[in-house]
Amino acid sequence: MNIQTICRPLFSGKVAPREGTLPWGRHGEYDGLMYVYDQYDQTIVDERVAQFRDQTARFLTGQISDEAFLPLRLQNGLYVQRLAPMLRIAVPYGLMNSTQLRKLADISRDYDKGYAHISTRQNVQLNWPQLEEVPDILEELASVQMHAIQTSGNCIRNTTTDQFAGVAPDELDDPRPYCEIIRQWSTLHPEFAFLPRKFKIAVCGSRQDRAAIHNHDIGLDLVTDAENNLGLKVLVGGGLGRTPAIGAVIREWLHPTHLLTYLEAILRVYNQHGRRDNKYKARIKILVKAMGVPAFREAVEQEWRSLKNGPTTLTQQAIDHARSFFRAPDYAILDSEDARQDIQSRCMADPIFAQWFQSNTQAHRMPGYRIVTLSLKATGYAPGDITAEQMELVAELADRYAYGEIRSTHQQNLVLADVRMSLLYELWQELQPAGLATANIGFLTDMICCPGGDYCSLANAKSIPVAEAIQSRFDSLDYLYDLGPIELNISGCMNACGHHHIGHIGILGVDKKGQEFYQVSLGGSQSKDASLGKILGPSFKQEDMPDIIDTILCTYLSLRKAEESFLETYRRVGINPFKERVYAQNY
Amino acid sequence: MPKIIRRGVITADNRHGIDADAETTLPGQVCTLAQWLKLADKCGSAVQLEPGQPPAPLLEHLEDIELVVIHFPVLTDGRGFSYGRELRERGYLGELRASGHFIRDQLTYLVRCGFDAFQMADNTDLEAALLSLNDFSEHYQAAVDEPLPLFRRRQIAAS
Ligand code: SF4
């Protein structure tokens, strides 16, 4: 039996029909896989493309000033970067199908330099598009039910979630239907398009938080109350940037039907009272701090009283409708013992495969299946970058092995969520030559890294060369495995797109009298036990960074007890032993 | 007399504009919030709100007020969107006018938040600005112009 017949692709590679799609209940070829546009969604996205085409034309003929065009282009994902514009394409909660990924490959080839970048908000970025061509790119995206709406600007951004949603064994409920409901509500929301600052929402549906909900403007955690009813815990005011903060719980349990009215109440308080005089003090975390959590909560509750039970209250049908798009594919009933034995013998025979299996595949809630992470962190390549050829290959592999579905992660990797264990070896053999099988997921070299000074006009320092220097220094997998799980995150400036505050090791580019320096922090965590890293001390030169990291790692190895992870050791011994060793070296 | 857009047509504005320094205001003249609060008779009054002046003090007099102007000193300050929406949700039926430095590309959002008149700082091409009122024919959210969110309308269409 060949792979095609074992793994029936649910998605045949055609775009779902646009005309004649029923408004309710019919999904067509993407059945159970992901959200599918109906004519309403398509109309909105098409009209948005036409609007931006007109805006761009008016800008190019001088009818719109730079200042007025700025928010318009930002809200369509277009930045002006150091070298060229950058276009950020939305991947709602990190979910794509193979047709969409193929389209991204085509676009990156036709309008860019043949590669793209996965961002820490699960989006896809193009670094070299031409402004005049952006309307055409948006039109191409709309043809596969994609867009770049609100991927930047001071508005509600792409909602993010767990990259293992729907397949994780520790999941209480699938967060994706709620993400889609939020996507629709926030798309072109008339009241909240000109907020004091950007606004980010994340949803978590599992025990372990893989969506960093404590570090978002709003974090939503699916939880049950004492009677076991499912609801949402609401956190507000988390964030990174200059003033990192852990979100505060403002409601322990909210009935899901009230989700949107409650969000609207929070946003209304923020829109009216968030600071607009200083962009570094404009995020909601500053407002929550200034008001204090009880007063902020009270202000939200008061706004909510007039919105609660209004027309924006979700109906159970609306929730069920959203849910119907994320049903499980029709998994085969497999014997987990057979699968385990099969993998075991493969691993015995091929230790390189064994390493990859250990680090790049995760337990799946269905017996006989695994979740596979494709590493975009090969040494020598910018973290999160992917070429057009790789995108095409991944699309093909997704069709053959994983129901045509691909996910992007905020750690800047890709995921095939539903792979049969019996097919893992073949999949791995296909990934290897394409450079997509580096067995480092969750280890030091699987680092998060923003585009930094190579691309970004806001940067204080480059981040990619630091990532590359660390990757090549610590290239031995055996050493990485001995170190155990370590998250290293790099940002090129305070804006913290590389999430440096929540890395176990965080690196931040700083400007010291016109020179690029790097500040190191330790002990951050993005899990449910969230914490922010502590700054080690004075910053370092770029060329010293691999040595600094080396000293930190050696310190950990000398101090760790038994099976302690880096973070556990740090939490036990504190920052001082690291400080002493690093600064004893005289950098 | 400045030209404005009112209910989708270009028209002249015949009202006395705001004079923030005036001790007393003429009948029907647009008042600052401070001037308006001092008016003994608010019947037929017109008041302008600045960013940072939420409409709370107006809520008791919504039936008396003829015009609320919401000022947008810069196009990126979105507080006025919430003010407009709140006024309409609380039952204000008079003219709700946006004035200042917003641009035509914001008109659909403003309309959705309940604005029915637009006094644009740059009013050189109001004919062209009118076109922007038709940018979108479909919306996800409930708003002043569309009381039902799309998820409810989908449900109705399917039943
Ligand atoms: S962290 Fe700074 S340098 Fe890096 S992408 Fe964000 S803004 Fe640019």
Short mmCIF file of C-alpha atoms and ligand atoms in Angstrom, two decimals, chain A residues 81 450-453 456-461 463 490-498 500, ligand 1:
data_model
loop_
_atom_site.label_atom_id
_atom_site.label_comp_id
_atom_site.label_asym_id
_atom_site.label_seq_id
_atom_site.Cartn_x
_atom_site.Cartn_y
_atom_site.Cartn_z
CA GLN A 81 12.01 48.69 6.61
CA CYS A 450 13.67 38.67 15.43
CA PRO A 451 14.84 40.01 12.05
CA GLY A 452 16.92 42.63 13.88
CA GLY A 453 19.28 45.13 12.34
CA CYS A 456 14.35 46.18 10.76
CA SER A 457 14.62 49.95 10.88
CA LEU A 458 13.84 50.05 14.60
CA ALA A 459 16.72 47.80 15.60
CA ASN A 460 19.52 48.80 17.93
CA ALA A 461 21.60 45.85 16.89
CA SER A 463 20.23 39.68 15.93
CA ILE A 490 16.99 37.23 20.83
CA SER A 491 15.52 40.69 20.12
CA GLY A 492 17.28 43.46 18.23
CA CYS A 493 15.67 46.17 20.37
CA MET A 494 13.32 46.90 23.27
CA ASN A 495 10.28 46.15 21.16
CA ALA A 496 10.99 42.56 22.03
CA CYS A 497 9.68 40.88 18.89
CA GLY A 498 12.14 38.09 19.73
CA HIS A 500 13.87 38.01 25.00
S1 SF4 C 1 12.68 43.50 18.35
FE1 SF4 C 1 13.26 45.49 17.51
S2 SF4 C 1 14.79 44.94 15.99
FE2 SF4 C 1 13.70 43.07 16.41
S3 SF4 C 1 12.10 43.04 14.83
FE3 SF4 C 1 11.23 43.94 16.70
S4 SF4 C 1 11.45 46.12 16.34
FE4 SF4 C 1 12.85 45.13 14.91
#
